[in-house]
Amino acid sequence: MTYNYLSPEQWKKVNQQFPAHSYEHGGRPPKDDKLVVAALIYRLNHDVVWRDLPETFGPWQTIYGRFRLWKKQGIWEKIIITLLEERIVETPYPQTIVIHRGRKAQF
């Protein structure tokens, strides 16, 4: 089963939130960002814990690790705002979502 939550136009908006990837230091390239974003959308929309993510997305530890990295780098805040603006993520509080550091984003 595939989870394609984003149209090409929506993915373009989300993809703009990422810094350019650099593989200068060797190693394998990271898991596809679009698949990780799809897993995070699934998790938010279905209210599941990390371990209950479908195997289609790969190991839950990989998804969680990328989420933590993006959150630490400030990328997740930009992504979630884009997902909310595009109405891709469902939230029980459609008008306001509390974002890290107590800021609120109005939609």
mmCIF file of N, CA, C and O in Angstrom:
data_model
loop_
_atom_site.group_PDB
_atom_site.id
_atom_site.type_symbol
_atom_site.label_atom_id
_atom_site.label_comp_id
_atom_site.label_asym_id
_atom_site.label_seq_id
_atom_site.Cartn_x
_atom_site.Cartn_y
_atom_site.Cartn_z
ATOM 1 N N MET A 1 0.851 -1.182 0.000
ATOM 2 C CA MET A 1 0.000 0.000 0.000
ATOM 3 C C MET A 1 0.896 1.245 0.000
ATOM 4 O O MET A 1 1.876 1.308 0.722
ATOM 5 N N THR A 2 0.557 2.207 -0.821
ATOM 6 C CA THR A 2 1.312 3.456 -0.841
ATOM 7 C C THR A 2 0.474 4.563 -0.212
ATOM 8 O O THR A 2 -0.746 4.525 -0.234
ATOM 9 N N TYR A 3 1.167 5.512 0.342
ATOM 10 C CA TYR A 3 0.504 6.643 0.975
ATOM 11 C C TYR A 3 0.987 7.902 0.282
ATOM 12 O O TYR A 3 2.059 8.411 0.588
ATOM 13 N N ASN A 4 0.212 8.367 -0.678
ATOM 14 C CA ASN A 4 0.592 9.558 -1.420
ATOM 15 C C ASN A 4 -0.333 10.689 -0.998
ATOM 16 O O ASN A 4 -1.376 10.907 -1.590
ATOM 17 N N TYR A 5 0.064 11.394 0.048
ATOM 18 C CA TYR A 5 -0.760 12.455 0.597
ATOM 19 C C TYR A 5 -0.584 13.778 -0.113
ATOM 20 O O TYR A 5 -1.391 14.675 0.041
ATOM 21 N N LEU A 6 0.493 13.915 -0.855
ATOM 22 C CA LEU A 6 0.843 15.217 -1.411
ATOM 23 C C LEU A 6 0.760 15.221 -2.929
ATOM 24 O O LEU A 6 1.306 14.335 -3.588
ATOM 25 N N SER A 7 0.101 16.226 -3.460
ATOM 26 C CA SER A 7 0.131 16.432 -4.909
ATOM 27 C C SER A 7 1.521 16.967 -5.257
ATOM 28 O O SER A 7 2.257 17.431 -4.371
ATOM 29 N N PRO A 8 1.896 16.940 -6.527
ATOM 30 C CA PRO A 8 3.200 17.504 -6.904
ATOM 31 C C PRO A 8 3.358 18.967 -6.476
ATOM 32 O O PRO A 8 4.438 19.376 -6.038
ATOM 33 N N GLU A 9 2.299 19.736 -6.566
ATOM 34 C CA GLU A 9 2.373 21.148 -6.170
ATOM 35 C C GLU A 9 2.571 21.285 -4.658
ATOM 36 O O GLU A 9 3.333 22.123 -4.189
ATOM 37 N N GLN A 10 1.862 20.447 -3.888
ATOM 38 C CA GLN A 10 2.004 20.489 -2.433
ATOM 39 C C GLN A 10 3.402 20.036 -2.011
ATOM 40 O O GLN A 10 4.005 20.632 -1.126
ATOM 41 N N TRP A 11 3.911 18.966 -2.652
ATOM 42 C CA TRP A 11 5.250 18.500 -2.327
ATOM 43 C C TRP A 11 6.289 19.585 -2.631
ATOM 44 O O TRP A 11 7.240 19.760 -1.878
ATOM 45 N N LYS A 12 6.091 20.307 -3.700
ATOM 46 C CA LYS A 12 7.028 21.380 -4.046
ATOM 47 C C LYS A 12 7.090 22.412 -2.910
ATOM 48 O O LYS A 12 8.170 22.866 -2.541
ATOM 49 N N LYS A 13 5.938 22.745 -2.340
ATOM 50 C CA LYS A 13 5.899 23.712 -1.229
ATOM 51 C C LYS A 13 6.591 23.157 0.013
ATOM 52 O O LYS A 13 7.325 23.873 0.692
ATOM 53 N N VAL A 14 6.342 21.886 0.314
ATOM 54 C CA VAL A 14 6.974 21.263 1.485
ATOM 55 C C VAL A 14 8.479 21.118 1.244
ATOM 56 O O VAL A 14 9.291 21.418 2.120
ATOM 57 N N ASN A 15 8.841 20.680 0.070
ATOM 58 C CA ASN A 15 10.251 20.430 -0.262
ATOM 59 C C ASN A 15 11.093 21.707 -0.171
ATOM 60 O O ASN A 15 12.296 21.637 0.087
ATOM 61 N N GLN A 16 10.487 22.855 -0.355
ATOM 62 C CA GLN A 16 11.210 24.125 -0.256
ATOM 63 C C GLN A 16 11.681 24.408 1.172
ATOM 64 O O GLN A 16 12.538 25.260 1.379
ATOM 65 N N GLN A 17 11.137 23.688 2.149
ATOM 66 C CA GLN A 17 11.504 23.910 3.548
ATOM 67 C C GLN A 17 12.816 23.231 3.928
ATOM 68 O O GLN A 17 13.384 23.522 4.972
ATOM 69 N N PHE A 18 13.298 22.335 3.086
ATOM 70 C CA PHE A 18 14.517 21.585 3.383
ATOM 71 C C PHE A 18 15.753 22.297 2.858
ATOM 72 O O PHE A 18 15.722 22.864 1.769
ATOM 73 N N PRO A 19 16.860 22.211 3.612
ATOM 74 C CA PRO A 19 18.118 22.705 3.057
ATOM 75 C C PRO A 19 18.580 21.741 1.965
ATOM 76 O O PRO A 19 18.152 20.582 1.923
ATOM 77 N N ALA A 20 19.447 22.201 1.097
ATOM 78 C CA ALA A 20 19.972 21.341 0.036
ATOM 79 C C ALA A 20 20.780 20.208 0.672
ATOM 80 O O ALA A 20 21.527 20.422 1.623
ATOM 81 N N HIS A 21 20.601 18.985 0.159
ATOM 82 C CA HIS A 21 21.337 17.837 0.680
ATOM 83 C C HIS A 21 22.766 17.866 0.152
ATOM 84 O O HIS A 21 23.009 18.225 -0.983
ATOM 85 N N SER A 22 23.667 17.479 1.000
ATOM 86 C CA SER A 22 25.064 17.367 0.610
ATOM 87 C C SER A 22 25.575 16.011 1.066
ATOM 88 O O SER A 22 25.423 15.641 2.222
ATOM 89 N N TYR A 23 26.189 15.280 0.155
ATOM 90 C CA TYR A 23 26.726 13.961 0.477
ATOM 91 C C TYR A 23 28.250 13.969 0.382
ATOM 92 O O TYR A 23 28.864 12.970 0.083
ATOM 93 N N GLU A 24 28.863 15.113 0.655
ATOM 94 C CA GLU A 24 30.307 15.256 0.529
ATOM 95 C C GLU A 24 31.067 14.354 1.496
ATOM 96 O O GLU A 24 32.196 13.976 1.241
ATOM 97 N N HIS A 25 30.475 14.021 2.619
ATOM 98 C CA HIS A 25 31.172 13.269 3.646
ATOM 99 C C HIS A 25 31.021 11.762 3.478
ATOM 100 O O HIS A 25 31.407 11.006 4.354
ATOM 101 N N GLY A 26 30.458 11.337 2.383
ATOM 102 C CA GLY A 26 30.300 9.912 2.141
ATOM 103 C C GLY A 26 29.094 9.345 2.867
ATOM 104 O O GLY A 26 28.237 10.064 3.343
ATOM 105 N N GLY A 27 29.064 8.031 2.956
ATOM 106 C CA GLY A 27 27.931 7.383 3.602
ATOM 107 C C GLY A 27 26.771 7.233 2.630
ATOM 108 O O GLY A 27 26.793 7.743 1.517
ATOM 109 N N ARG A 28 25.762 6.550 3.084
ATOM 110 C CA ARG A 28 24.609 6.360 2.212
ATOM 111 C C ARG A 28 23.678 7.564 2.311
ATOM 112 O O ARG A 28 23.587 8.207 3.361
ATOM 113 N N PRO A 29 22.978 7.853 1.236
ATOM 114 C CA PRO A 29 22.026 8.968 1.279
ATOM 115 C C PRO A 29 20.874 8.641 2.218
ATOM 116 O O PRO A 29 20.528 7.473 2.408
ATOM 117 N N PRO A 30 20.273 9.660 2.818
ATOM 118 C CA PRO A 30 19.167 9.411 3.747
ATOM 119 C C PRO A 30 17.925 8.913 3.019
ATOM 120 O O PRO A 30 17.803 9.037 1.805
ATOM 121 N N LYS A 31 16.999 8.344 3.799
ATOM 122 C CA LYS A 31 15.714 7.899 3.262
ATOM 123 C C LYS A 31 15.012 9.085 2.597
ATOM 124 O O LYS A 31 15.156 10.226 3.019
ATOM 125 N N ASP A 32 14.273 8.807 1.566
ATOM 126 C CA ASP A 32 13.557 9.813 0.797
ATOM 127 C C ASP A 32 12.720 10.712 1.704
ATOM 128 O O ASP A 32 11.897 10.227 2.486
ATOM 129 N N ASP A 33 12.931 12.022 1.609
ATOM 130 C CA ASP A 33 12.203 12.980 2.443
ATOM 131 C C ASP A 33 10.693 12.874 2.246
ATOM 132 O O ASP A 33 9.928 13.005 3.201
ATOM 133 N N LYS A 34 10.259 12.631 1.022
ATOM 134 C CA LYS A 34 8.821 12.561 0.756
ATOM 135 C C LYS A 34 8.180 11.385 1.491
ATOM 136 O O LYS A 34 7.080 11.509 2.031
ATOM 137 N N LEU A 35 8.880 10.260 1.561
ATOM 138 C CA LEU A 35 8.363 9.099 2.284
ATOM 139 C C LEU A 35 8.297 9.392 3.782
ATOM 140 O O LEU A 35 7.335 9.029 4.452
ATOM 141 N N VAL A 36 9.309 10.077 4.312
ATOM 142 C CA VAL A 36 9.321 10.422 5.729
ATOM 143 C C VAL A 36 8.182 11.395 6.041
ATOM 144 O O VAL A 36 7.467 11.230 7.036
ATOM 145 N N VAL A 37 7.975 12.388 5.187
ATOM 146 C CA VAL A 37 6.868 13.330 5.391
ATOM 147 C C VAL A 37 5.534 12.585 5.330
ATOM 148 O O VAL A 37 4.645 12.832 6.148
ATOM 149 N N ALA A 38 5.387 11.654 4.389
ATOM 150 C CA ALA A 38 4.148 10.864 4.300
ATOM 151 C C ALA A 38 3.920 10.070 5.591
ATOM 152 O O ALA A 38 2.794 9.993 6.089
ATOM 153 N N ALA A 39 4.983 9.512 6.161
ATOM 154 C CA ALA A 39 4.859 8.771 7.422
ATOM 155 C C ALA A 39 4.422 9.693 8.552
ATOM 156 O O ALA A 39 3.580 9.330 9.380
ATOM 157 N N LEU A 40 4.963 10.906 8.575
ATOM 158 C CA LEU A 40 4.592 11.859 9.622
ATOM 159 C C LEU A 40 3.150 12.335 9.447
ATOM 160 O O LEU A 40 2.426 12.502 10.431
ATOM 161 N N ILE A 41 2.716 12.512 8.214
ATOM 162 C CA ILE A 41 1.319 12.867 7.953
ATOM 163 C C ILE A 41 0.414 11.727 8.424
ATOM 164 O O ILE A 41 -0.598 11.959 9.083
ATOM 165 N N TYR A 42 0.792 10.496 8.086
ATOM 166 C CA TYR A 42 0.010 9.336 8.519
ATOM 167 C C TYR A 42 -0.102 9.317 10.039
ATOM 168 O O TYR A 42 -1.185 9.122 10.598
ATOM 169 N N ARG A 43 1.024 9.515 10.707
ATOM 170 C CA ARG A 43 1.032 9.476 12.168
ATOM 171 C C ARG A 43 0.121 10.551 12.762
ATOM 172 O O ARG A 43 -0.631 10.302 13.699
ATOM 173 N N LEU A 44 0.173 11.746 12.214
ATOM 174 C CA LEU A 44 -0.667 12.832 12.717
ATOM 175 C C LEU A 44 -2.146 12.582 12.429
ATOM 176 O O LEU A 44 -2.995 12.798 13.288
ATOM 177 N N ASN A 45 -2.462 12.155 11.222
ATOM 178 C CA ASN A 45 -3.863 11.963 10.839
ATOM 179 C C ASN A 45 -4.512 10.738 11.477
ATOM 180 O O ASN A 45 -5.729 10.692 11.622
ATOM 181 N N HIS A 46 -3.709 9.735 11.837
ATOM 182 C CA HIS A 46 -4.259 8.504 12.409
ATOM 183 C C HIS A 46 -3.979 8.366 13.899
ATOM 184 O O HIS A 46 -4.384 7.384 14.507
ATOM 185 N N ASP A 47 -3.283 9.330 14.468
ATOM 186 C CA ASP A 47 -3.010 9.375 15.904
ATOM 187 C C ASP A 47 -2.429 8.050 16.404
ATOM 188 O O ASP A 47 -2.966 7.416 17.318
ATOM 189 N N VAL A 48 -1.345 7.607 15.765
ATOM 190 C CA VAL A 48 -0.686 6.362 16.172
ATOM 191 C C VAL A 48 0.654 6.678 16.829
ATOM 192 O O VAL A 48 1.248 7.724 16.582
ATOM 193 N N VAL A 49 1.118 5.758 17.649
ATOM 194 C CA VAL A 49 2.446 5.892 18.233
ATOM 195 C C VAL A 49 3.472 5.480 17.187
ATOM 196 O O VAL A 49 3.146 4.822 16.193
ATOM 197 N N TRP A 50 4.722 5.873 17.425
ATOM 198 C CA TRP A 50 5.775 5.620 16.441
ATOM 199 C C TRP A 50 5.842 4.156 16.034
ATOM 200 O O TRP A 50 5.958 3.827 14.856
ATOM 201 N N ARG A 51 5.782 3.257 16.992
ATOM 202 C CA ARG A 51 5.931 1.827 16.720
ATOM 203 C C ARG A 51 4.795 1.257 15.862
ATOM 204 O O ARG A 51 4.926 0.167 15.304
ATOM 205 N N ASP A 52 3.683 1.972 15.779
ATOM 206 C CA ASP A 52 2.534 1.488 15.013
ATOM 207 C C ASP A 52 2.473 2.029 13.589
ATOM 208 O O ASP A 52 1.483 1.801 12.891
ATOM 209 N N LEU A 53 3.515 2.702 13.154
ATOM 210 C CA LEU A 53 3.537 3.149 11.761
ATOM 211 C C LEU A 53 3.587 1.926 10.842
ATOM 212 O O LEU A 53 4.279 0.951 11.143
ATOM 213 N N PRO A 54 2.861 1.942 9.733
ATOM 214 C CA PRO A 54 2.899 0.811 8.802
ATOM 215 C C PRO A 54 4.319 0.562 8.291
ATOM 216 O O PRO A 54 5.105 1.493 8.104
ATOM 217 N N GLU A 55 4.640 -0.692 8.045
ATOM 218 C CA GLU A 55 5.972 -1.074 7.567
ATOM 219 C C GLU A 55 6.298 -0.473 6.209
ATOM 220 O O GLU A 55 7.466 -0.411 5.830
ATOM 221 N N THR A 56 5.284 -0.030 5.494
ATOM 222 C CA THR A 56 5.487 0.596 4.188
ATOM 223 C C THR A 56 6.466 1.763 4.275
ATOM 224 O O THR A 56 7.194 2.039 3.328
ATOM 225 N N PHE A 57 6.467 2.444 5.409
ATOM 226 C CA PHE A 57 7.326 3.612 5.585
ATOM 227 C C PHE A 57 8.742 3.240 5.995
ATOM 228 O O PHE A 57 9.607 4.102 6.087
ATOM 229 N N GLY A 58 8.999 1.979 6.272
ATOM 230 C CA GLY A 58 10.311 1.562 6.749
ATOM 231 C C GLY A 58 10.328 1.531 8.266
ATOM 232 O O GLY A 58 9.290 1.676 8.918
ATOM 233 N N PRO A 59 11.513 1.351 8.831
ATOM 234 C CA PRO A 59 11.613 1.263 10.296
ATOM 235 C C PRO A 59 11.122 2.552 10.972
ATOM 236 O O PRO A 59 11.482 3.648 10.557
ATOM 237 N N TRP A 60 10.317 2.387 12.006
ATOM 238 C CA TRP A 60 9.781 3.559 12.701
ATOM 239 C C TRP A 60 10.908 4.385 13.310
ATOM 240 O O TRP A 60 10.802 5.604 13.419
ATOM 241 N N GLN A 61 12.017 3.729 13.679
ATOM 242 C CA GLN A 61 13.134 4.444 14.265
ATOM 243 C C GLN A 61 13.736 5.451 13.290
ATOM 244 O O GLN A 61 14.178 6.533 13.689
ATOM 245 N N THR A 62 13.729 5.105 12.020
ATOM 246 C CA THR A 62 14.244 6.014 10.992
ATOM 247 C C THR A 62 13.345 7.242 10.892
ATOM 248 O O THR A 62 13.842 8.380 10.829
ATOM 249 N N ILE A 63 12.043 7.028 10.885
ATOM 250 C CA ILE A 63 11.092 8.139 10.788
ATOM 251 C C ILE A 63 11.214 9.031 12.018
ATOM 252 O O ILE A 63 11.282 10.263 11.913
ATOM 253 N N TYR A 64 11.274 8.411 13.188
ATOM 254 C CA TYR A 64 11.396 9.169 14.430
ATOM 255 C C TYR A 64 12.711 9.959 14.469
ATOM 256 O O TYR A 64 12.730 11.127 14.863
ATOM 257 N N GLY A 65 13.790 9.324 14.041
ATOM 258 C CA GLY A 65 15.085 10.005 14.029
ATOM 259 C C GLY A 65 15.081 11.226 13.127
ATOM 260 O O GLY A 65 15.607 12.290 13.487
ATOM 261 N N ARG A 66 14.475 11.090 11.958
ATOM 262 C CA ARG A 66 14.406 12.227 11.034
ATOM 263 C C ARG A 66 13.525 13.329 11.608
ATOM 264 O O ARG A 66 13.850 14.512 11.512
ATOM 265 N N PHE A 67 12.404 12.939 12.235
ATOM 266 C CA PHE A 67 11.525 13.919 12.876
ATOM 267 C C PHE A 67 12.298 14.712 13.932
ATOM 268 O O PHE A 67 12.228 15.935 13.984
ATOM 269 N N ARG A 68 13.039 14.007 14.789
ATOM 270 C CA ARG A 68 13.811 14.691 15.839
ATOM 271 C C ARG A 68 14.857 15.631 15.247
ATOM 272 O O ARG A 68 15.045 16.738 15.733
ATOM 273 N N LEU A 69 15.533 15.198 14.184
ATOM 274 C CA LEU A 69 16.530 16.034 13.524
ATOM 275 C C LEU A 69 15.876 17.283 12.950
ATOM 276 O O LEU A 69 16.362 18.406 13.150
ATOM 277 N N TRP A 70 14.763 17.097 12.240
ATOM 278 C CA TRP A 70 14.072 18.246 11.641
ATOM 279 C C TRP A 70 13.558 19.192 12.715
ATOM 280 O O TRP A 70 13.599 20.404 12.547
ATOM 281 N N LYS A 71 13.076 18.639 13.813
ATOM 282 C CA LYS A 71 12.582 19.490 14.890
ATOM 283 C C LYS A 71 13.732 20.312 15.489
ATOM 284 O O LYS A 71 13.594 21.507 15.719
ATOM 285 N N LYS A 72 14.854 19.668 15.715
ATOM 286 C CA LYS A 72 16.030 20.340 16.272
ATOM 287 C C LYS A 72 16.536 21.443 15.342
ATOM 288 O O LYS A 72 16.958 22.500 15.796
ATOM 289 N N GLN A 73 16.473 21.210 14.041
ATOM 290 C CA GLN A 73 16.962 22.169 13.051
ATOM 291 C C GLN A 73 15.936 23.258 12.714
ATOM 292 O O GLN A 73 16.233 24.159 11.947
ATOM 293 N N GLY A 74 14.724 23.151 13.254
ATOM 294 C CA GLY A 74 13.684 24.134 12.967
ATOM 295 C C GLY A 74 12.942 23.889 11.671
ATOM 296 O O GLY A 74 12.082 24.682 11.270
ATOM 297 N N ILE A 75 13.247 22.778 11.010
ATOM 298 C CA ILE A 75 12.599 22.452 9.731
ATOM 299 C C ILE A 75 11.171 21.978 9.952
ATOM 300 O O ILE A 75 10.272 22.310 9.192
ATOM 301 N N TRP A 76 10.939 21.198 11.027
ATOM 302 C CA TRP A 76 9.604 20.651 11.263
ATOM 303 C C TRP A 76 8.558 21.751 11.434
ATOM 304 O O TRP A 76 7.445 21.643 10.949
ATOM 305 N N GLU A 77 8.918 22.822 12.105
ATOM 306 C CA GLU A 77 7.971 23.929 12.293
ATOM 307 C C GLU A 77 7.517 24.480 10.944
ATOM 308 O O GLU A 77 6.325 24.719 10.730
ATOM 309 N N LYS A 78 8.436 24.625 10.026
ATOM 310 C CA LYS A 78 8.090 25.124 8.689
ATOM 311 C C LYS A 78 7.229 24.114 7.931
ATOM 312 O O LYS A 78 6.280 24.487 7.245
ATOM 313 N N ILE A 79 7.572 22.833 8.067
ATOM 314 C CA ILE A 79 6.808 21.793 7.373
ATOM 315 C C ILE A 79 5.382 21.731 7.902
ATOM 316 O O ILE A 79 4.427 21.700 7.119
ATOM 317 N N ILE A 80 5.216 21.731 9.219
ATOM 318 C CA ILE A 80 3.864 21.598 9.777
ATOM 319 C C ILE A 80 3.004 22.796 9.409
ATOM 320 O O ILE A 80 1.817 22.656 9.133
ATOM 321 N N ILE A 81 3.587 23.968 9.359
ATOM 322 C CA ILE A 81 2.829 25.156 8.934
ATOM 323 C C ILE A 81 2.360 24.977 7.495
ATOM 324 O O ILE A 81 1.200 25.237 7.171
ATOM 325 N N THR A 82 3.247 24.496 6.631
ATOM 326 C CA THR A 82 2.871 24.253 5.233
ATOM 327 C C THR A 82 1.773 23.199 5.141
ATOM 328 O O THR A 82 0.801 23.370 4.393
ATOM 329 N N LEU A 83 1.900 22.113 5.900
ATOM 330 C CA LEU A 83 0.893 21.044 5.870
ATOM 331 C C LEU A 83 -0.463 21.537 6.358
ATOM 332 O O LEU A 83 -1.503 21.153 5.824
ATOM 333 N N LEU A 84 -0.452 22.389 7.364
ATOM 334 C CA LEU A 84 -1.709 22.948 7.866
ATOM 335 C C LEU A 84 -2.316 23.924 6.863
ATOM 336 O O LEU A 84 -3.525 23.919 6.639
ATOM 337 N N GLU A 85 -1.490 24.758 6.264
ATOM 338 C CA GLU A 85 -1.995 25.706 5.260
ATOM 339 C C GLU A 85 -2.620 24.985 4.072
ATOM 340 O O GLU A 85 -3.624 25.427 3.531
ATOM 341 N N GLU A 86 -2.020 23.870 3.692
ATOM 342 C CA GLU A 86 -2.525 23.090 2.561
ATOM 343 C C GLU A 86 -3.661 22.139 2.971
ATOM 344 O O GLU A 86 -4.168 21.405 2.148
ATOM 345 N N ARG A 87 -3.997 22.131 4.250
ATOM 346 C CA ARG A 87 -5.047 21.279 4.805
ATOM 347 C C ARG A 87 -4.778 19.789 4.549
ATOM 348 O O ARG A 87 -5.682 19.010 4.242
ATOM 349 N N ILE A 88 -3.511 19.414 4.693
ATOM 350 C CA ILE A 88 -3.104 18.025 4.517
ATOM 351 C C ILE A 88 -3.165 17.299 5.846
ATOM 352 O O ILE A 88 -3.497 16.130 5.914
ATOM 353 N N VAL A 89 -2.847 18.009 6.902
ATOM 354 C CA VAL A 89 -2.870 17.444 8.245
ATOM 355 C C VAL A 89 -4.162 17.855 8.918
ATOM 356 O O VAL A 89 -4.552 19.018 8.867
ATOM 357 N N GLU A 90 -4.808 16.882 9.523
ATOM 358 C CA GLU A 90 -6.023 17.157 10.274
ATOM 359 C C GLU A 90 -5.629 17.454 11.713
ATOM 360 O O GLU A 90 -4.706 16.844 12.241
ATOM 361 N N THR A 91 -6.301 18.382 12.328
ATOM 362 C CA THR A 91 -6.030 18.702 13.723
ATOM 363 C C THR A 91 -7.341 18.963 14.442
ATOM 364 O O THR A 91 -8.278 19.495 13.847
ATOM 365 N N PRO A 92 -7.433 18.575 15.712
ATOM 366 C CA PRO A 92 -8.672 18.839 16.444
ATOM 367 C C PRO A 92 -8.875 20.326 16.714
ATOM 368 O O PRO A 92 -9.950 20.735 17.093
ATOM 369 N N TYR A 93 -7.847 21.119 16.499
ATOM 370 C CA TYR A 93 -7.922 22.568 16.718
ATOM 371 C C TYR A 93 -7.578 23.279 15.413
ATOM 372 O O TYR A 93 -6.476 23.776 15.246
ATOM 373 N N PRO A 94 -8.501 23.325 14.453
ATOM 374 C CA PRO A 94 -8.180 23.840 13.125
ATOM 375 C C PRO A 94 -7.779 25.314 13.101
ATOM 376 O O PRO A 94 -7.080 25.742 12.200
ATOM 377 N N GLN A 95 -8.176 26.084 14.081
ATOM 378 C CA GLN A 95 -7.859 27.512 14.040
ATOM 379 C C GLN A 95 -6.478 27.836 14.600
ATOM 380 O O GLN A 95 -5.845 28.787 14.190
ATOM 381 N N THR A 96 -6.025 27.050 15.558
ATOM 382 C CA THR A 96 -4.768 27.370 16.218
ATOM 383 C C THR A 96 -4.004 26.101 16.535
ATOM 384 O O THR A 96 -4.576 25.139 16.990
ATOM 385 N N ILE A 97 -2.723 26.119 16.284
ATOM 386 C CA ILE A 97 -1.866 25.020 16.706
ATOM 387 C C ILE A 97 -0.694 25.627 17.454
ATOM 388 O O ILE A 97 -0.148 26.645 17.039
ATOM 389 N N VAL A 98 -0.370 25.055 18.591
ATOM 390 C CA VAL A 98 0.736 25.561 19.382
ATOM 391 C C VAL A 98 2.014 24.976 18.811
ATOM 392 O O VAL A 98 2.127 23.782 18.608
ATOM 393 N N ILE A 99 2.950 25.844 18.551
ATOM 394 C CA ILE A 99 4.219 25.445 17.964
ATOM 395 C C ILE A 99 5.311 25.654 18.999
ATOM 396 O O ILE A 99 5.180 26.467 19.896
ATOM 397 N N HIS A 100 6.384 24.928 18.858
ATOM 398 C CA HIS A 100 7.529 25.000 19.765
ATOM 399 C C HIS A 100 7.825 26.438 20.193
ATOM 400 O O HIS A 100 7.691 27.365 19.421
ATOM 401 N N ARG A 101 8.210 26.604 21.426
ATOM 402 C CA ARG A 101 8.516 27.891 22.034
ATOM 403 C C ARG A 101 7.265 28.713 22.322
ATOM 404 O O ARG A 101 7.328 29.911 22.490
ATOM 405 N N GLY A 102 6.088 28.058 22.333
ATOM 406 C CA GLY A 102 4.868 28.749 22.737
ATOM 407 C C GLY A 102 4.259 29.671 21.702
ATOM 408 O O GLY A 102 3.249 30.307 21.944
ATOM 409 N N ARG A 103 4.871 29.754 20.523
ATOM 410 C CA ARG A 103 4.274 30.603 19.472
ATOM 411 C C ARG A 103 3.022 29.935 18.943
ATOM 412 O O ARG A 103 2.879 28.736 18.940
ATOM 413 N N LYS A 104 2.111 30.755 18.462
ATOM 414 C CA LYS A 104 0.898 30.225 17.867
ATOM 415 C C LYS A 104 0.800 30.660 16.421
ATOM 416 O O LYS A 104 1.156 31.771 16.076
ATOM 417 N N ALA A 105 0.358 29.748 15.588
ATOM 418 C CA ALA A 105 0.154 30.060 14.183
ATOM 419 C C ALA A 105 -1.345 30.069 13.926
ATOM 420 O O ALA A 105 -2.030 29.123 14.279
ATOM 421 N N GLN A 106 -1.858 31.106 13.340
ATOM 422 C CA GLN A 106 -3.276 31.216 13.055
ATOM 423 C C GLN A 106 -3.542 30.812 11.595
ATOM 424 O O GLN A 106 -2.816 31.212 10.705
ATOM 425 N N PHE A 107 -4.596 30.026 11.407
ATOM 426 C CA PHE A 107 -4.989 29.622 10.043
ATOM 427 C C PHE A 107 -6.457 29.807 9.877
ATOM 428 O O PHE A 107 -7.239 29.657 10.746
#
